[in-house]
CSV table of C-alpha atoms in Angstrom, one decimal:
chain,number,residue,atom,x,y,z
A,196,MET,CA,-6.0,-22.2,23.3
A,197,ARG,CA,-5.1,-18.6,23.9
A,198,ASP,CA,-4.4,-17.1,27.3
A,199,ARG,CA,-4.0,-13.4,27.8
A,200,VAL,CA,-2.1,-12.1,30.8
A,201,GLY,CA,-1.5,-8.3,31.0
A,202,GLY,CA,-0.3,-7.2,27.6
A,203,LEU,CA,1.0,-10.6,26.6
A,204,THR,CA,-0.8,-13.3,24.6
A,205,PHE,CA,0.2,-17.0,25.0
A,206,TRP,CA,-0.8,-19.8,22.7
A,207,SER,CA,-1.0,-23.3,24.3
A,208,ALA,CA,-1.4,-26.7,22.7
A,209,THR,CA,-4.5,-28.0,24.6
A,210,PRO,CA,-7.5,-26.5,26.4
A,211,ASN,CA,-6.1,-27.8,29.7
A,212,ALA,CA,-2.8,-26.1,29.5
A,213,ASN,CA,-2.0,-23.3,32.1
A,214,PHE,CA,0.6,-20.6,32.4
A,215,ASP,CA,2.0,-19.4,35.7
A,216,ILE,CA,3.2,-15.8,35.4
A,217,GLN,CA,5.4,-14.2,38.1
A,218,VAL,CA,6.7,-10.6,38.0
A,219,HIS,CA,9.9,-9.7,39.9
A,220,SER,CA,11.5,-6.3,40.4
A,221,CYS,CA,15.2,-5.6,41.0
A,222,PRO,CA,15.6,-2.6,43.3
A,223,LYS,CA,19.2,-2.1,42.2
A,224,THR,CA,18.6,-1.9,38.5
A,225,SER,CA,14.9,-0.8,38.6
A,226,ARG,CA,14.3,-3.5,36.0
A,227,THR,CA,11.3,-5.8,35.9
A,228,TYR,CA,11.6,-9.5,35.1
A,229,VAL,CA,8.9,-11.9,34.1
A,230,THR,CA,9.2,-15.6,34.6
A,231,THR,CA,6.7,-18.2,33.3
A,232,SER,CA,6.1,-21.9,33.9
A,233,TYR,CA,3.9,-24.1,31.7
A,234,ASN,CA,1.7,-27.0,32.9
A,235,ASP,CA,-0.3,-29.1,30.6
A,236,PRO,CA,-1.9,-32.2,32.3
A,237,THR,CA,-3.3,-33.5,29.0
A,238,PRO,CA,-1.7,-36.9,28.3
A,239,VAL,CA,0.4,-37.1,25.1
A,240,ALA,CA,0.4,-40.3,23.1
A,241,PRO,CA,3.8,-41.6,21.9
A,242,GLY,CA,4.8,-40.0,18.7
A,243,GLN,CA,2.2,-37.2,19.1
A,244,ARG,CA,3.5,-33.6,18.6
A,245,LEU,CA,2.3,-30.6,20.4
A,246,THR,CA,1.8,-27.7,18.0
A,247,THR,CA,1.2,-24.0,18.5
A,248,ALA,CA,-1.5,-22.0,16.7
A,249,PRO,CA,-0.1,-20.1,13.7
A,250,MET,CA,-0.2,-16.3,13.9
A,251,THR,CA,-2.3,-14.7,11.2
A,252,MET,CA,-0.6,-11.8,9.6
A,253,LYS,CA,-2.6,-8.6,9.0
A,254,VAL,CA,-1.9,-5.7,6.7
A,255,ARG,CA,-1.9,-2.5,8.8
A,256,LYS,CA,0.7,-0.2,7.1
A,257,ALA,CA,0.8,1.3,3.7
A,258,VAL,CA,3.9,2.8,2.0
A,259,PHE,CA,3.7,5.6,-0.6
A,260,PRO,CA,6.9,6.2,-2.6
A,261,ALA,CA,6.6,9.9,-3.5
A,262,ALA,CA,10.2,11.1,-4.0
A,263,GLY,CA,10.1,11.1,-7.8
A,264,LEU,CA,10.7,14.3,-9.8
A,265,GLY,CA,7.6,14.1,-12.0
A,266,THR,CA,9.4,15.1,-15.2
A,267,ARG,CA,6.5,14.1,-17.4
A,268,PHE,CA,4.5,17.0,-16.0
A,269,LEU,CA,7.1,19.8,-16.3
A,270,PRO,CA,6.9,22.7,-16.0
A,271,ALA,CA,4.0,22.2,-13.6
A,272,THR,CA,6.1,20.0,-11.3
A,273,LYS,CA,9.1,22.3,-11.2
A,274,ALA,CA,8.0,23.8,-7.9
A,275,GLN,CA,5.3,21.4,-6.7
A,276,PRO,CA,5.1,17.6,-6.3
A,277,LYS,CA,3.2,15.7,-9.0
A,278,GLU,CA,1.4,13.8,-6.2
A,279,MET,CA,-0.2,17.1,-5.3
A,280,LEU,CA,-1.7,17.8,-8.7
A,281,PRO,CA,-5.5,17.8,-8.3
A,282,ILE,CA,-8.0,15.5,-9.9
A,283,VAL,CA,-11.0,18.0,-9.7
A,284,ASP,CA,-10.3,19.3,-6.2
A,285,LYS,CA,-8.4,16.5,-4.5
A,286,PRO,CA,-4.6,15.8,-4.8
A,287,ILE,CA,-3.7,12.5,-6.5
A,288,ILE,CA,-2.0,11.1,-3.4
A,289,GLN,CA,-5.1,11.6,-1.3
A,290,TYR,CA,-7.0,9.2,-3.5
A,291,GLY,CA,-4.4,6.5,-2.6
A,292,VAL,CA,-4.4,7.4,1.1
A,293,GLU,CA,-8.2,7.1,1.2
A,294,GLU,CA,-8.0,3.7,-0.6
A,295,ALA,CA,-5.5,2.5,2.0
A,296,MET,CA,-7.8,3.6,4.9
A,297,ALA,CA,-10.8,1.9,3.3
A,298,SER,CA,-8.7,-1.3,3.0
A,299,GLY,CA,-7.9,-1.5,6.7
A,300,CYS,CA,-4.6,0.3,6.9
A,301,ASP,CA,-4.2,2.6,9.9
A,302,GLN,CA,-0.6,3.7,9.4
A,303,ILE,CA,0.8,5.6,6.4
A,304,VAL,CA,4.4,5.9,5.5
A,305,ILE,CA,5.2,8.4,2.7
A,306,ILE,CA,8.7,8.4,1.2
A,307,THR,CA,9.5,12.0,0.3
A,308,GLY,CA,12.4,14.0,-1.1
A,309,ARG,CA,13.5,17.5,-1.8
A,310,GLY,CA,10.7,19.8,-2.7
A,311,LYS,CA,7.9,17.6,-1.3
A,312,GLN,CA,7.1,19.7,1.8
A,313,SER,CA,3.6,20.4,0.5
A,314,ILE,CA,2.7,16.7,0.9
A,315,GLU,CA,3.4,16.9,4.6
A,316,ASP,CA,1.6,20.2,4.9
A,317,HIS,CA,-1.5,18.8,3.2
A,318,PHE,CA,-2.0,16.0,5.8
A,319,ASP,CA,-1.1,18.3,8.7
A,320,VAL,CA,-3.2,20.7,10.7
A,321,SER,CA,-3.6,24.2,9.2
A,322,TYR,CA,-4.4,26.4,12.2
A,323,GLU,CA,-4.6,29.7,10.3
A,324,LEU,CA,-6.9,28.2,7.6
A,325,GLU,CA,-9.2,26.5,10.1
A,326,LYS,CA,-9.5,29.7,12.2
A,327,MET,CA,-10.4,31.7,9.2
A,328,LEU,CA,-13.0,29.2,8.0
A,329,GLU,CA,-14.5,29.0,11.5
A,330,GLU,CA,-14.7,32.8,11.9
A,331,ARG,CA,-16.4,33.1,8.5
A,332,GLY,CA,-18.9,30.4,9.2
A,333,LYS,CA,-17.7,28.1,6.4
A,334,HIS,CA,-18.4,25.0,8.3
A,335,ASP,CA,-18.7,22.7,5.3
A,336,LEU,CA,-15.2,23.6,4.1
A,337,LEU,CA,-13.9,23.4,7.7
A,338,LYS,CA,-15.2,19.8,7.9
A,339,ILE,CA,-13.3,18.9,4.7
A,340,VAL,CA,-10.1,20.4,6.1
A,341,HIS,CA,-10.5,18.6,9.4
A,342,SER,CA,-11.2,15.3,7.6
A,343,ILE,CA,-7.8,15.5,5.9
A,344,SER,CA,-5.7,16.2,8.9
A,345,ASP,CA,-7.6,13.7,11.1
A,346,MET,CA,-7.4,10.9,8.5
A,347,MET,CA,-4.8,8.7,10.3
A,348,HIS,CA,-1.2,8.5,11.5
A,349,VAL,CA,1.2,9.6,8.8
A,350,ALA,CA,5.0,9.2,9.0
A,351,TYR,CA,7.5,10.5,6.6
A,352,VAL,CA,10.9,9.2,5.5
A,353,ARG,CA,13.3,11.4,3.4
A,354,GLN,CA,14.9,9.7,0.4
A,355,LYS,CA,18.0,11.9,-0.3
A,356,GLU,CA,18.5,10.5,-3.8
A,357,ALA,CA,15.9,9.0,-6.2
A,358,LEU,CA,17.6,5.6,-6.5
A,359,GLY,CA,14.6,3.5,-7.8
A,360,LEU,CA,11.4,2.1,-6.5
A,361,GLY,CA,13.2,-0.7,-4.7
A,362,HIS,CA,15.3,1.8,-2.8
A,363,ALA,CA,12.2,3.9,-1.8
A,364,VAL,CA,10.5,0.8,-0.4
A,365,LEU,CA,13.7,-0.2,1.5
A,366,MET,CA,13.7,3.3,3.1
A,367,ALA,CA,10.5,2.3,5.0
A,368,ARG,CA,12.1,-0.8,6.6
A,369,GLU,CA,12.5,0.7,10.1
A,370,LEU,CA,8.9,2.0,10.2
A,371,VAL,CA,7.3,-1.1,8.8
A,372,GLY,CA,9.2,-3.6,10.9
A,373,ASP,CA,8.6,-7.3,10.8
A,374,GLU,CA,5.1,-7.3,9.3
A,375,PRO,CA,3.4,-7.4,5.9
A,376,PHE,CA,2.6,-4.0,4.3
A,377,ALA,CA,1.1,-2.5,1.3
A,378,VAL,CA,2.8,-0.3,-1.3
A,379,LEU,CA,0.7,2.0,-3.4
A,380,LEU,CA,2.0,4.1,-6.4
A,381,ALA,CA,-0.2,7.2,-6.2
A,382,ASP,CA,0.0,7.6,-10.0
A,383,ASP,CA,-2.3,4.6,-10.4
A,384,VAL,CA,-5.8,5.8,-9.4
A,385,ILE,CA,-8.2,2.9,-9.4
A,386,ASP,CA,-11.9,3.5,-9.2
A,387,ASN,CA,-14.2,0.8,-7.9
A,388,PRO,CA,-16.8,0.4,-5.1
A,389,VAL,CA,-14.6,-2.1,-3.4
A,390,PRO,CA,-11.1,-0.6,-3.4
A,391,ALA,CA,-8.4,-2.5,-5.3
A,392,LEU,CA,-6.2,-2.8,-2.3
A,393,LYS,CA,-9.1,-4.1,-0.2
A,394,GLN,CA,-9.6,-6.8,-2.8
A,395,MET,CA,-6.0,-7.7,-2.5
A,396,VAL,CA,-6.1,-7.7,1.3
A,397,ASN,CA,-9.0,-10.3,1.1
A,398,VAL,CA,-6.7,-12.5,-0.9
A,399,PHE,CA,-3.8,-12.0,1.4
A,400,ASN,CA,-5.9,-12.9,4.4
A,401,GLU,CA,-6.4,-16.3,2.9
A,402,LYS,CA,-3.0,-16.9,1.2
A,403,GLN,CA,-0.7,-15.2,3.8
A,404,CYS,CA,1.9,-14.3,1.2
A,405,SER,CA,2.8,-11.5,-1.2
A,406,ILE,CA,0.0,-10.3,-3.6
A,407,ILE,CA,0.7,-8.1,-6.6
A,408,ALA,CA,-2.0,-6.3,-8.6
A,409,ALA,CA,-2.3,-7.3,-12.2
A,410,GLN,CA,-4.1,-5.9,-15.2
A,411,VAL,CA,-4.8,-7.5,-18.6
A,412,VAL,CA,-3.0,-5.5,-21.3
A,413,GLU,CA,-3.5,-6.6,-24.9
A,414,GLY,CA,-1.2,-5.9,-27.8
A,415,LYS,CA,2.1,-4.1,-28.0
A,416,MET,CA,1.4,-1.9,-25.0
A,417,ILE,CA,2.4,-4.8,-22.8
A,418,SER,CA,6.0,-3.8,-23.5
A,419,SER,CA,5.5,-0.7,-21.3
A,420,TYR,CA,5.0,-2.8,-18.2
A,421,GLY,CA,6.5,-5.4,-16.0
A,422,VAL,CA,4.9,-8.7,-17.0
A,423,PHE,CA,4.0,-11.8,-15.0
A,424,ASP,CA,4.9,-15.4,-15.9
A,425,ALA,CA,2.1,-17.0,-14.0
A,426,GLN,CA,-0.3,-19.9,-13.9
A,427,PRO,CA,-4.0,-19.9,-12.8
A,428,ALA,CA,-4.7,-20.6,-9.2
A,429,GLN,CA,-7.9,-21.8,-7.6
A,430,GLY,CA,-10.5,-19.5,-6.2
A,431,PHE,CA,-11.3,-15.8,-6.5
A,432,ASN,CA,-13.3,-16.1,-9.7
A,433,GLY,CA,-10.4,-16.9,-11.9
A,434,ARG,CA,-8.6,-13.6,-11.0
A,435,LEU,CA,-5.8,-15.2,-9.1
A,436,PHE,CA,-2.5,-16.5,-10.6
A,437,GLU,CA,0.5,-18.1,-8.9
A,438,ILE,CA,3.7,-16.2,-10.1
A,439,ARG,CA,6.6,-18.2,-11.6
A,440,ASN,CA,8.6,-15.2,-12.7
A,441,MET,CA,8.4,-11.5,-13.6
A,442,VAL,CA,9.9,-9.8,-16.7
A,443,GLU,CA,10.5,-6.1,-16.8
A,444,LYS,CA,9.2,-4.4,-20.0
A,445,PRO,CA,9.7,-7.3,-22.5
A,446,LYS,CA,9.4,-7.1,-26.2
A,447,TYR,CA,5.8,-7.8,-27.3
A,448,GLU,CA,6.8,-11.1,-28.9
A,449,GLU,CA,8.7,-12.2,-25.8
A,450,ALA,CA,6.1,-11.3,-23.2
A,451,PRO,CA,5.3,-14.4,-21.1
A,452,SER,CA,1.6,-13.3,-20.7
A,453,ASN,CA,-0.7,-10.4,-21.0
A,454,LEU,CA,-0.8,-9.8,-17.2
A,455,ALA,CA,0.9,-6.5,-16.4
A,456,VAL,CA,2.2,-5.4,-13.0
A,457,ILE,CA,0.2,-2.5,-11.6
A,458,GLY,CA,1.1,-0.1,-8.7
A,459,ARG,CA,-0.5,-2.0,-5.9
A,460,TYR,CA,1.6,-4.5,-3.8
A,461,ILE,CA,1.1,-6.4,-0.6
A,462,LEU,CA,4.6,-7.6,0.5
A,463,THR,CA,5.9,-9.7,3.3
A,464,PRO,CA,8.7,-8.3,5.4
A,465,GLY,CA,11.2,-10.7,3.7
A,466,ILE,CA,11.3,-8.2,0.8
A,467,PHE,CA,13.5,-5.9,2.8
A,468,GLU,CA,16.4,-8.5,3.1
A,469,CYS,CA,16.1,-9.1,-0.6
A,470,LEU,CA,16.2,-5.4,-1.5
A,471,ALA,CA,19.3,-5.0,0.8
A,472,ARG,CA,21.1,-7.8,-1.1
A,473,ILE,CA,20.3,-7.1,-4.8
A,474,GLN,CA,22.8,-5.3,-7.0
A,475,ALA,CA,22.0,-1.8,-8.2
A,476,GLY,CA,21.3,-1.4,-11.9
A,477,ALA,CA,21.8,1.5,-14.3
A,478,GLY,CA,22.1,4.8,-12.5
A,479,GLY,CA,22.6,3.1,-9.2
A,480,GLU,CA,18.9,2.3,-8.9
A,481,LEU,CA,17.4,-0.6,-6.9
A,482,GLN,CA,14.5,-2.2,-8.8
A,483,LEU,CA,11.6,-3.5,-6.8
A,484,THR,CA,11.1,-6.2,-9.4
A,485,ASP,CA,14.6,-7.6,-8.8
A,486,GLY,CA,13.8,-7.8,-5.1
A,487,MET,CA,10.5,-9.6,-5.7
A,488,ARG,CA,12.3,-12.1,-8.0
A,489,MET,CA,14.6,-12.9,-5.1
A,490,LEU,CA,11.7,-13.2,-2.7
A,491,LEU,CA,10.0,-15.5,-5.1
A,492,LYS,CA,12.7,-18.1,-4.6
A,493,LYS,CA,11.8,-18.3,-0.9
A,494,GLU,CA,8.1,-17.7,-0.8
A,495,LYS,CA,5.0,-18.1,-2.9
A,496,MET,CA,3.7,-15.0,-4.6
A,497,TYR,CA,0.4,-14.3,-6.4
A,498,ALA,CA,-0.9,-11.9,-9.0
A,499,TYR,CA,-4.4,-10.7,-8.6
A,500,VAL,CA,-6.4,-9.2,-11.5
A,501,TYR,CA,-8.3,-6.5,-9.6
A,502,GLU,CA,-11.8,-5.2,-10.4
A,503,GLY,CA,-12.0,-1.5,-11.3
A,504,LYS,CA,-11.0,1.1,-13.8
A,505,ARG,CA,-7.4,2.3,-13.6
A,506,TYR,CA,-6.2,5.8,-14.6
A,507,ASP,CA,-2.5,6.4,-15.1
A,508,THR,CA,-2.4,9.9,-13.7
A,509,GLY,CA,1.4,10.1,-14.2
A,510,ASP,CA,0.6,10.4,-17.9
A,511,LYS,CA,-0.9,13.6,-19.2
A,512,LEU,CA,-3.7,11.9,-21.2
A,513,GLY,CA,-4.5,9.6,-18.3
A,514,PHE,CA,-4.6,12.6,-15.9
A,515,LEU,CA,-7.1,14.4,-18.2
A,516,LYS,CA,-9.3,11.3,-18.5
A,517,ALA,CA,-9.4,10.9,-14.7
A,518,THR,CA,-10.3,14.6,-14.2
A,519,VAL,CA,-13.1,14.5,-16.7
A,520,GLU,CA,-14.6,11.2,-15.5
A,521,PHE,CA,-14.4,12.0,-11.8
A,522,ALA,CA,-15.9,15.4,-12.4
A,523,LEU,CA,-18.8,13.8,-14.3
A,524,LYS,CA,-19.5,11.5,-11.3
A,525,ARG,CA,-19.8,14.5,-8.9
A,526,SER,CA,-23.3,15.4,-7.9
A,527,ASP,CA,-22.4,19.1,-7.7
A,528,LEU,CA,-20.5,19.2,-11.0
A,529,GLY,CA,-21.7,16.3,-13.2
A,530,GLY,CA,-24.8,17.8,-14.7
A,531,PRO,CA,-23.5,21.2,-15.7
A,532,PHE,CA,-20.2,19.8,-16.8
A,533,ARG,CA,-21.9,17.2,-19.0
A,534,GLU,CA,-24.0,19.9,-20.6
A,535,TYR,CA,-20.8,21.9,-21.3
A,536,LEU,CA,-19.1,19.0,-22.9
A,537,LYS,CA,-22.1,18.4,-25.2
A,538,SER,CA,-22.0,22.0,-26.3
A,539,LEU,CA,-18.4,21.7,-27.6
A,540,ASN,CA,-18.0,21.6,-31.3
A,541,LEU,CA,-15.9,18.4,-31.4
C-alpha cells in the first residue's frame, strides 16, 4: 500500500497499515523536523516477513558526450563542432536529442569542451533572430527556432581534457545522481518509427538493469567494434541477449559473436563507481567498456538488437549516405532531389 503525505511517499506492508506524521518547528534554529510513527494492526503469522514494495527505476536523463575533436572531418571541424554538422538542415546532435525526448527523457546533459560553444547557442534562445523573423512575418521559421530552444531542460558540463568516453560519462555523475540514465553517441543516427532508445527503455522497464544497443555485423568489419560475448535471453522477439563479457575491437577470428556495441546505452548509477575505480589506459583515457565490465561483475546486463537503420555520421561516407537518404524522405525536397539524382551520369 502507498500513502502520500505532503511531498513524501510511504510504502507499507499491508492495506491496514497507517502512518502518523507530525511536523515540529524549532524557533532557535528555524529548522523543521518530521517525526513518524507506524501502526499496522494486521496480525503477522510466526515466520512471516513484512516486505516493502520495490521502487521501479525510470530513465529520465540522457547524457551526450560531445567533447571530441572530430578529426575525421578536418578541416570542417577546425572551428566548429562535428556535432553541429547538418544532415540536410538539422545538426547531427539534434537528431539524438529528439530521440531522447521521444523516448521519455526530460533532462539532457551535454558534455562539452573547448570550441563547443555553438552547441549551447543552438539549444538556447536567440532573441535577435526571433525578433527579426517576427518582424518579417516569417512565422514558420520562427516556430522552428522556438521548437529548438523550448525542447527541454539542457545542462552542460565542461570536460577540460578529452580523456575517453568513460571519463566523459563520469563527468555527468553529479547531474545524473543516483538514478539510471541513457548515454547517446550523436554520431550514431538511427532511423526508425519507434526510436532505438525507446525500444531500449521498454526493455529496461521490464529488466531494471543496464541495456546496451547491439547491431549484427558480419565479416571482418566486426573488428572495428566492441563485441559482446552473450547468450540469448527470453522475450523481445529474439532480440535480447544476456551479456557475459565484452571485447574491445577483437581480431575477426577471435570475436566472440557478431553482435557489435552501438552508441546507445542505458546504465544504472553503479557505473559511476566503476568508472571512478578503473585504471586509465593509453593516453590516460578511461574506457566505458572497462567500466561496464566491472559493473557486469555486480549486476546483470543485456544487449538489445534494436530495430532501425543506423548511419555512422562520424564517418564521411556514412554522413553522405544519411544526408542523401534523409533528403529523399523530405516532402519538400524528396521529389526534386530524386529527379536530380536520376539525371546524373553515374
